[in-house]
Amino acid sequence: MAKSEHILLVEDDSALRELLEEELEAEGYRVTSCGDAEQGLHWLQTQPPDLLISDLRLPGKDGLSLLPALKAQEMPPAVLIITAFGSVQQAVKALQAGADDFLTKPLEMDHFLLTVSRLLENRRLRSEVQQYRNMLAMEQFNGIIGQSPAMQQLFHQIRQVATADGPVLVQGESGTGKELVSRALHEQSPRSKGPYMVVNCGGIPGELMESEFFGHAAGAFTGAKSRRAGLFQQADGGTLLLDEMGEMPLPLQAKLLRVLQDGKIRPVGSDHEIQLDVRIIAATNRNLTEAVADGSFREDLFYRLETFALQIPPLRERGDDIQRLAGFFLARFNARQQRSVKGFSDEAQALLQQYSFPGNVRELQNAVERAATFCDGGLIEVQHLPQRILEQAGPVFEPVTSDEVLPEDADTLPSLETVQRQHIHRVLTATGGNKRRAADILGITRRTLYRWLE
């Protein structure tokens, strides 16, 4: 399979240039070659390569004269300098000027090709990191990726609510990013310089909740040897996120309501109240209206929290954000795992777009990381996706029955080998026998074309 990397080769020795070009093309690279720095500069500006290989000594300007032109490019190519006049001083000069590596003639071909492969792999990793950073800068709102109308509306609401000071209720299905929205509310608010504390209401035993939230005085209960400040006090001047708010016991809900009304807490075992300035954000995936109806959530607390309510849309309602998020997670996976998976096939992308994602963004992230882990090629294909996505989508292609495509005299149809031979002949005829152009059109290397012709 042909690689997609483009190499610009600048070498004035025509015999060596042809040899290197053939060896690189045999490895599957696309190669543009020329014999002097002026032509090299032209190609650098018109068709920027992934790798520049240049002789140091060239007619007119030397190979190092090409390097300044690379600085203007957002993602410049890797650079390999070769020369018959190798010395430590020249190597240092080339590396200081921006070259990535330096080889001396005569070239040992296996070493040369290994160096090319390594430089291109390093550039791919740099490119992935740069794409990852660009995506962060372009598409994130306080760590949240989303360009869909539903998310843009949510971002607008966050900016508005952040300037107020009352409690906020953040609701959304599991995996939609409630904690990210809560942090964005804090970062956009005048309290952004203050503390930001998070507590999972479903992860603390009921008998310890009051102490965790409000603190306790020394000797308040067995084991309380010293005074301890609770989460509310630790968050004074900032924001406290009560995650999984729907799991909070009713007795503690009553005490929380009092805190929201007068801003005071009383530590367990203490005779004195403490005045605090804390903004409360409550997040839940439960339907609190139903919880109020069944008596598991206080109605007065619900209405107190609902003053500023934000509803996070599920991923299935976010349109092209699925594609954006999938690309973001893939870029992050590549950067962390030093992989170079380039993207998704059209079929795989279509399946992701059709899937309902009951686990929302968290499920998409896990699906992309799994697919990228099992991907052994350049693109994530349908077979790399989790089985649950394939099962919901059904068959990507409807099976075609033979009577839809085969004529009655099907036995007279040509073999695949015959069709291939005829197509190669047509391409060679159309290119006037130019094997390089023919190989490019066929998507194969010249070495493969020669083997087929034999």
Coordinates of C-alpha atoms in Angstrom, one line a residue:
M1 CA 0.0 0.0 0.0
A2 CA 1.4 3.4 -1.0
K3 CA 2.3 5.8 1.8
S4 CA 0.9 9.3 1.7
E5 CA 4.1 11.1 2.7
H6 CA 5.6 13.5 0.1
I7 CA 9.4 13.8 -0.1
L8 CA 11.3 16.6 -1.9
L9 CA 14.7 15.4 -3.0
V10 CA 17.3 18.0 -4.0
E11 CA 20.5 16.4 -5.4
D12 CA 22.7 17.6 -8.2
D13 CA 24.2 14.2 -8.9
S14 CA 21.7 12.8 -11.4
A15 CA 22.7 9.2 -10.9
L16 CA 22.4 9.4 -7.2
R17 CA 19.2 11.4 -7.5
E18 CA 17.6 8.7 -9.7
L19 CA 18.8 5.9 -7.3
L20 CA 17.4 7.6 -4.2
E21 CA 14.2 8.4 -6.0
E22 CA 13.6 4.8 -7.0
E23 CA 14.5 3.5 -3.6
L24 CA 12.1 5.9 -1.9
E25 CA 9.3 5.2 -4.4
A26 CA 9.8 1.5 -3.8
E27 CA 9.1 2.1 -0.2
G28 CA 5.8 3.8 -1.2
Y29 CA 6.7 7.4 -0.8
R30 CA 5.7 10.2 -3.2
V31 CA 8.9 11.8 -4.5
T32 CA 9.6 15.1 -6.2
S33 CA 13.2 15.6 -7.3
C34 CA 15.3 18.4 -8.6
G35 CA 18.9 19.3 -9.1
D36 CA 19.5 22.7 -7.5
A37 CA 18.4 24.9 -4.6
E38 CA 16.4 27.3 -6.8
Q39 CA 14.1 24.5 -8.1
G40 CA 14.0 23.1 -4.5
L41 CA 12.8 26.5 -3.2
H42 CA 10.1 26.5 -5.9
W43 CA 8.7 23.1 -4.9
L44 CA 8.9 24.0 -1.2
Q45 CA 6.7 27.0 -1.8
T46 CA 4.2 25.3 -4.2
Q47 CA 4.0 21.7 -2.9
P48 CA 5.3 21.7 0.7
P49 CA 6.7 18.2 1.4
D50 CA 6.7 16.1 4.6
L51 CA 10.5 15.6 4.3
L52 CA 13.2 17.6 2.6
I53 CA 16.3 15.6 1.6
S54 CA 19.0 17.9 0.3
D55 CA 22.6 17.6 -0.6
L56 CA 24.7 20.2 1.2
R57 CA 26.8 21.1 -1.8
L58 CA 24.6 22.3 -4.7
P59 CA 25.2 24.4 -7.8
G60 CA 24.8 28.0 -6.8
K61 CA 23.2 28.2 -3.4
D62 CA 23.9 25.3 -1.0
G63 CA 21.3 23.1 0.7
L64 CA 21.3 25.1 3.9
S65 CA 19.9 28.1 1.9
L66 CA 16.6 26.2 1.7
L67 CA 16.0 26.1 5.5
P68 CA 15.0 29.7 6.1
A69 CA 12.0 29.2 3.7
L70 CA 10.7 26.5 6.1
K71 CA 10.2 28.8 9.0
A72 CA 7.2 30.5 7.5
Q73 CA 5.3 27.1 7.3
E74 CA 3.0 26.2 10.2
M75 CA 4.1 22.6 10.1
P76 CA 7.5 22.6 8.3
P77 CA 8.9 19.4 6.8
A78 CA 11.5 17.3 8.5
V79 CA 15.0 17.9 7.0
L80 CA 17.8 15.4 6.2
I81 CA 21.1 16.9 4.9
I82 CA 23.5 14.6 2.9
T83 CA 27.0 15.5 1.7
A84 CA 30.2 14.0 0.5
F85 CA 32.1 16.5 2.5
G86 CA 31.1 15.4 6.0
S87 CA 32.6 16.8 9.1
V88 CA 31.6 17.5 12.6
Q89 CA 31.5 21.2 12.0
Q90 CA 29.3 20.9 9.0
A91 CA 26.9 18.6 10.9
V92 CA 26.7 21.1 13.7
K93 CA 26.1 23.9 11.3
A94 CA 23.3 22.0 9.5
L95 CA 21.6 21.0 12.8
Q96 CA 21.8 24.6 14.1
A97 CA 20.2 25.8 10.9
G98 CA 17.2 23.6 11.5
A99 CA 18.1 20.2 10.0
D100 CA 16.8 17.2 11.8
D101 CA 19.6 14.8 10.8
F102 CA 22.8 14.6 8.8
L103 CA 24.3 11.7 6.7
T104 CA 27.5 11.5 4.8
K105 CA 28.2 9.9 1.4
P106 CA 28.6 7.2 0.4
L107 CA 25.1 6.4 1.7
E108 CA 24.4 3.0 3.2
M109 CA 20.9 2.5 1.8
D110 CA 19.3 0.6 4.6
H111 CA 20.5 3.2 7.1
F112 CA 19.3 6.0 4.8
L113 CA 15.8 4.5 4.5
L114 CA 15.6 3.8 8.2
T115 CA 16.6 7.5 8.9
V116 CA 13.9 8.7 6.4
S117 CA 11.3 6.5 8.2
R118 CA 12.3 7.8 11.6
L119 CA 12.2 11.4 10.6
L120 CA 8.8 11.1 9.0
E121 CA 7.4 9.2 12.0
N122 CA 8.7 12.0 14.3
R123 CA 7.1 14.6 12.1
R124 CA 3.8 12.7 12.1
L125 CA 3.8 12.8 15.9
R126 CA 4.6 16.5 15.9
S127 CA 1.8 17.1 13.5
E128 CA -0.7 15.2 15.7
V129 CA 0.3 17.2 18.7
Q130 CA -0.1 20.4 16.7
Q131 CA -3.5 19.4 15.4
Y132 CA -4.5 18.5 19.0
R133 CA -3.4 22.0 20.2
N134 CA -5.1 23.7 17.3
M135 CA -8.3 21.9 18.0
L136 CA -8.1 22.9 21.6
A137 CA -7.6 26.5 20.6
M138 CA -10.3 26.6 17.9
E139 CA -13.1 24.5 19.2
Q140 CA -13.0 24.5 22.9
F141 CA -15.0 26.6 25.4
N142 CA -13.4 26.2 28.7
G143 CA -12.5 22.6 27.9
I144 CA -15.7 21.8 26.1
I145 CA -15.7 21.0 22.4
G146 CA -18.8 21.8 20.5
Q147 CA -19.8 23.8 17.4
S148 CA -23.4 22.6 17.0
P149 CA -26.2 25.0 17.6
A150 CA -27.3 23.2 20.7
M151 CA -23.8 23.6 22.3
Q152 CA -23.4 27.2 21.2
Q153 CA -26.7 27.9 22.9
L154 CA -25.4 26.2 26.1
F155 CA -22.2 28.2 26.0
H156 CA -24.2 31.4 25.7
Q157 CA -26.3 30.3 28.7
I158 CA -23.1 29.5 30.7
R159 CA -21.8 33.0 30.1
Q160 CA -25.0 34.6 31.3
V161 CA -25.5 32.4 34.4
A162 CA -21.8 32.7 35.4
T163 CA -22.3 36.4 36.1
A164 CA -25.1 35.8 38.6
D165 CA -24.4 34.4 42.1
G166 CA -27.3 32.1 42.8
P167 CA -27.2 28.3 42.9
V168 CA -27.2 26.5 39.5
L169 CA -28.7 23.1 38.6
V170 CA -26.9 21.3 35.8
Q171 CA -28.8 18.4 34.3
G172 CA -27.9 15.9 31.6
E173 CA -27.6 12.3 30.8
S174 CA -24.6 10.3 32.1
G175 CA -21.5 11.1 30.1
T176 CA -22.6 14.5 28.7
G177 CA -20.0 16.5 30.6
K178 CA -21.8 17.9 33.6
E179 CA -18.5 18.5 35.5
L180 CA -17.0 20.3 32.5
V181 CA -20.0 22.6 32.4
S182 CA -19.7 23.2 36.1
R183 CA -16.1 24.1 35.9
A184 CA -16.8 26.4 32.9
L185 CA -19.4 28.2 35.1
H186 CA -16.7 28.7 37.7
E187 CA -14.0 29.8 35.3
Q188 CA -16.4 32.3 33.6
S189 CA -17.5 33.8 36.9
P190 CA -16.1 36.5 39.1
R191 CA -15.1 33.7 41.5
S192 CA -12.7 32.1 39.0
K193 CA -9.7 33.1 41.3
G194 CA -11.3 31.3 44.2
P195 CA -11.3 27.6 45.1
Y196 CA -13.3 25.1 43.0
M197 CA -14.3 22.0 45.0
V198 CA -16.1 18.9 43.9
V199 CA -17.9 16.3 46.0
N200 CA -19.7 13.2 44.8
C201 CA -22.9 12.9 46.8
G202 CA -23.3 9.3 45.8
G203 CA -19.9 8.3 46.9
I204 CA -20.0 9.3 50.6
P205 CA -21.7 7.1 53.3
G206 CA -24.8 8.8 54.6
E207 CA -23.5 8.9 58.2
L208 CA -20.4 10.9 57.1
M209 CA -22.0 13.3 54.7
E210 CA -22.8 16.0 57.2
S211 CA -19.2 16.0 58.6
E212 CA -17.8 16.0 55.1
F213 CA -19.9 18.9 54.0
F214 CA -20.0 21.1 57.1
G215 CA -16.9 19.9 59.1
H216 CA -16.8 19.0 62.8
A217 CA -15.6 20.3 66.1
A218 CA -13.0 18.5 68.1
G219 CA -14.6 15.7 70.1
A220 CA -17.9 15.9 68.1
F221 CA -17.9 12.1 67.8
T222 CA -15.6 9.1 68.4
G223 CA -12.4 9.6 66.4
A224 CA -12.8 13.4 66.0
K225 CA -9.6 14.3 67.8
S226 CA -9.3 17.7 66.2
R227 CA -11.4 20.3 64.5
R228 CA -11.9 19.8 60.7
A229 CA -13.1 22.2 58.1
G230 CA -15.8 20.8 55.7
L231 CA -16.1 21.2 52.0
F232 CA -18.3 24.2 52.3
Q233 CA -15.7 26.0 54.3
Q234 CA -12.8 24.9 52.1
A235 CA -14.8 26.4 49.1
D236 CA -15.3 29.7 50.8
G237 CA -15.0 32.5 48.2
G238 CA -15.3 30.0 45.3
T239 CA -17.6 27.3 44.0
L240 CA -18.7 23.9 45.3
L241 CA -20.0 21.3 42.9
L242 CA -22.4 18.8 44.4
D243 CA -22.2 16.0 41.8
E244 CA -25.0 13.4 41.7
M245 CA -27.1 15.7 43.7
G246 CA -30.1 13.4 43.3
E247 CA -28.4 10.9 45.7
M248 CA -28.3 13.3 48.7
P249 CA -30.4 12.0 51.7
L250 CA -33.4 14.0 52.6
P251 CA -32.1 15.2 56.1
L252 CA -29.0 16.7 54.4
Q253 CA -31.2 18.3 51.7
A254 CA -32.9 20.2 54.5
K255 CA -29.6 21.5 55.9
L256 CA -28.4 22.4 52.4
L257 CA -31.6 24.5 51.8
R258 CA -30.7 26.5 55.0
V259 CA -27.2 27.1 53.7
L260 CA -28.6 28.4 50.4
Q261 CA -31.0 30.7 52.2
D262 CA -28.7 32.4 54.7
G263 CA -25.2 31.3 53.7
K264 CA -24.3 29.9 57.1
I265 CA -23.2 26.4 58.2
R266 CA -22.9 24.8 61.6
P267 CA -20.1 22.2 62.0
V268 CA -21.0 19.0 63.6
G269 CA -20.7 19.3 67.4
S270 CA -20.2 23.1 67.3
D271 CA -22.4 25.7 69.0
H272 CA -21.5 28.5 66.5
E273 CA -22.5 29.1 62.9
I274 CA -20.0 30.2 60.3
Q275 CA -20.9 32.7 57.6
L276 CA -19.6 31.6 54.2
D277 CA -19.6 32.9 50.6
V278 CA -19.9 29.8 48.4
R279 CA -21.7 29.4 45.1
I280 CA -23.4 26.0 44.9
I281 CA -23.6 24.0 41.6
A282 CA -25.7 20.9 41.7
A283 CA -25.3 18.3 38.9
T284 CA -27.5 15.3 38.3
N285 CA -28.6 12.8 35.6
R286 CA -31.8 12.1 37.5
N287 CA -35.1 13.6 36.6
L288 CA -35.6 15.7 39.8
T289 CA -39.2 16.5 38.8
E290 CA -39.9 12.8 39.1
A291 CA -37.8 12.6 42.3
V292 CA -40.0 15.4 43.9
A293 CA -43.1 13.5 42.8
D294 CA -42.0 10.2 44.5
G295 CA -40.8 12.0 47.6
S296 CA -37.1 11.3 47.3
F297 CA -36.2 15.0 46.7
R298 CA -37.4 18.1 48.5
E299 CA -39.7 20.3 46.4
D300 CA -38.5 23.5 48.1
L301 CA -34.9 22.7 47.4
F302 CA -35.7 21.8 43.8
Y303 CA -37.3 25.2 43.2
R304 CA -34.4 26.9 44.9
L305 CA -31.9 25.2 42.6
E306 CA -34.0 25.5 39.5
T307 CA -33.6 29.3 39.4
F308 CA -30.7 28.9 37.1
A309 CA -31.0 25.5 35.4
L310 CA -28.8 24.3 32.5
Q311 CA -29.7 21.3 30.4
I312 CA -26.8 19.6 28.6
P313 CA -27.9 18.2 25.2
P314 CA -27.2 14.5 24.6
L315 CA -24.5 13.7 22.0
R316 CA -27.1 12.3 19.6
E317 CA -28.6 15.8 19.3
R318 CA -25.3 17.5 18.6
G319 CA -24.9 16.7 14.8
D320 CA -21.4 17.2 13.5
D321 CA -20.0 17.5 17.0
I322 CA -19.7 13.7 16.9
Q323 CA -17.2 14.0 14.1
R324 CA -15.3 16.8 15.8
L325 CA -15.1 15.0 19.1
A326 CA -14.1 11.7 17.4
G327 CA -11.2 13.6 15.7
F328 CA -10.2 15.3 19.0
F329 CA -10.1 12.0 20.8
L330 CA -8.1 10.3 18.0
A331 CA -5.6 13.2 18.0
R332 CA -5.2 12.9 21.7
F333 CA -4.8 9.1 21.5
N334 CA -2.1 9.5 18.8
A335 CA -0.2 12.1 20.9
R336 CA -0.3 10.0 24.1
Q337 CA 0.4 6.6 22.5
Q338 CA 2.8 7.8 19.8
R339 CA 0.5 6.4 17.1
S340 CA -0.3 7.9 13.6
V341 CA -3.8 6.7 12.9
K342 CA -4.9 9.3 10.3
G343 CA -8.7 9.3 10.7
F344 CA -11.9 7.3 10.0
S345 CA -13.1 5.7 6.8
D346 CA -16.3 7.1 5.4
E347 CA -18.2 4.0 6.5
A348 CA -16.9 4.1 10.0
Q349 CA -17.7 7.8 10.3
A350 CA -21.2 7.2 9.0
L351 CA -21.7 4.5 11.7
L352 CA -20.6 6.9 14.4
Q353 CA -22.9 9.5 13.1
Q354 CA -25.9 7.1 13.1
Y355 CA -25.3 5.6 16.6
S356 CA -27.4 6.9 19.5
F357 CA -24.5 6.9 22.1
P358 CA -26.5 6.3 25.2
G359 CA -23.3 6.8 27.1
N360 CA -22.8 10.1 25.3
V361 CA -19.3 11.8 25.0
R362 CA -17.7 9.3 27.5
E363 CA -18.9 6.4 25.4
L364 CA -17.6 8.0 22.2
Q365 CA -14.2 8.6 23.8
N366 CA -14.0 5.0 24.8
A367 CA -15.1 3.8 21.4
V368 CA -12.5 5.9 19.6
E369 CA -9.7 4.8 21.9
R370 CA -10.7 1.1 21.4
A371 CA -10.9 1.5 17.6
A372 CA -7.5 3.3 17.4
T373 CA -5.9 0.6 19.5
F374 CA -7.0 -2.2 17.2
C375 CA -6.4 -0.2 14.0
D376 CA -3.3 -1.5 12.2
G377 CA -3.6 0.7 9.2
G378 CA -3.9 4.4 8.4
L379 CA -7.7 4.6 8.9
I380 CA -10.2 3.3 11.5
E381 CA -12.5 1.0 9.6
V382 CA -15.9 -0.4 10.5
Q383 CA -14.5 -3.6 11.9
H384 CA -12.5 -1.6 14.5
L385 CA -15.6 -0.1 16.1
P386 CA -17.2 -1.7 19.2
Q387 CA -19.8 -4.4 18.5
R388 CA -22.6 -2.5 20.1
I389 CA -22.2 0.3 17.4
L390 CA -22.3 -2.3 14.6
E391 CA -25.3 -4.1 16.1
Q392 CA -27.4 -1.0 16.4
A393 CA -26.5 0.3 12.9
G394 CA -27.2 -3.0 11.2
P395 CA -25.5 -3.9 8.0
V396 CA -23.6 -1.0 6.4
F397 CA -24.2 -2.4 2.9
E398 CA -27.2 -4.3 1.9
P399 CA -26.3 -7.7 0.4
V400 CA -26.6 -7.8 -3.4
T401 CA -28.1 -10.9 -5.0
S402 CA -26.5 -12.4 -8.0
D403 CA -29.4 -11.7 -10.3
E404 CA -29.0 -8.0 -9.7
V405 CA -25.4 -7.8 -11.1
L406 CA -24.7 -10.9 -13.2
P407 CA -26.1 -11.4 -16.7
E408 CA -27.4 -14.7 -17.9
D409 CA -24.0 -15.5 -19.5
A410 CA -22.0 -14.9 -16.3
D411 CA -19.5 -17.6 -17.2
T412 CA -18.2 -15.3 -19.9
L413 CA -17.2 -12.5 -17.5
P414 CA -13.4 -11.8 -17.5
S415 CA -11.3 -12.8 -14.5
L416 CA -9.9 -10.3 -12.1
E417 CA -6.4 -10.8 -13.5
T418 CA -7.6 -10.1 -17.0
V419 CA -9.4 -6.9 -15.9
Q420 CA -6.3 -5.8 -14.0
R421 CA -4.0 -6.4 -17.1
Q422 CA -6.4 -4.5 -19.4
H423 CA -6.7 -1.6 -17.0
I424 CA -2.9 -1.3 -16.6
H425 CA -2.6 -1.4 -20.4
R426 CA -5.1 1.5 -20.7
V427 CA -3.3 3.6 -18.1
L428 CA 0.1 3.1 -19.8
T429 CA -1.4 4.0 -23.2
A430 CA -3.0 7.1 -21.7
T431 CA 0.3 8.2 -20.1
G432 CA 2.3 7.5 -23.3
G433 CA 4.2 4.7 -21.5
N434 CA 5.3 6.9 -18.6
K435 CA 5.6 4.4 -15.9
R436 CA 6.0 6.9 -13.1
R437 CA 2.7 8.6 -14.0
A438 CA 1.0 5.3 -14.5
A439 CA 2.1 4.1 -11.1
D440 CA 0.8 7.3 -9.5
I441 CA -2.6 6.9 -11.2
L442 CA -2.8 3.2 -10.2
G443 CA -1.9 4.1 -6.6
I444 CA 1.1 1.7 -6.5
T445 CA 4.9 2.0 -6.5
R446 CA 6.9 1.7 -9.7
R447 CA 8.5 -1.5 -8.3
T448 CA 5.0 -3.0 -8.0
L449 CA 4.2 -1.9 -11.5
Y450 CA 7.3 -3.5 -12.9
R451 CA 6.5 -6.7 -11.1
W452 CA 3.0 -6.7 -12.6
L453 CA 4.3 -6.0 -16.1
E454 CA 6.7 -9.0 -15.8

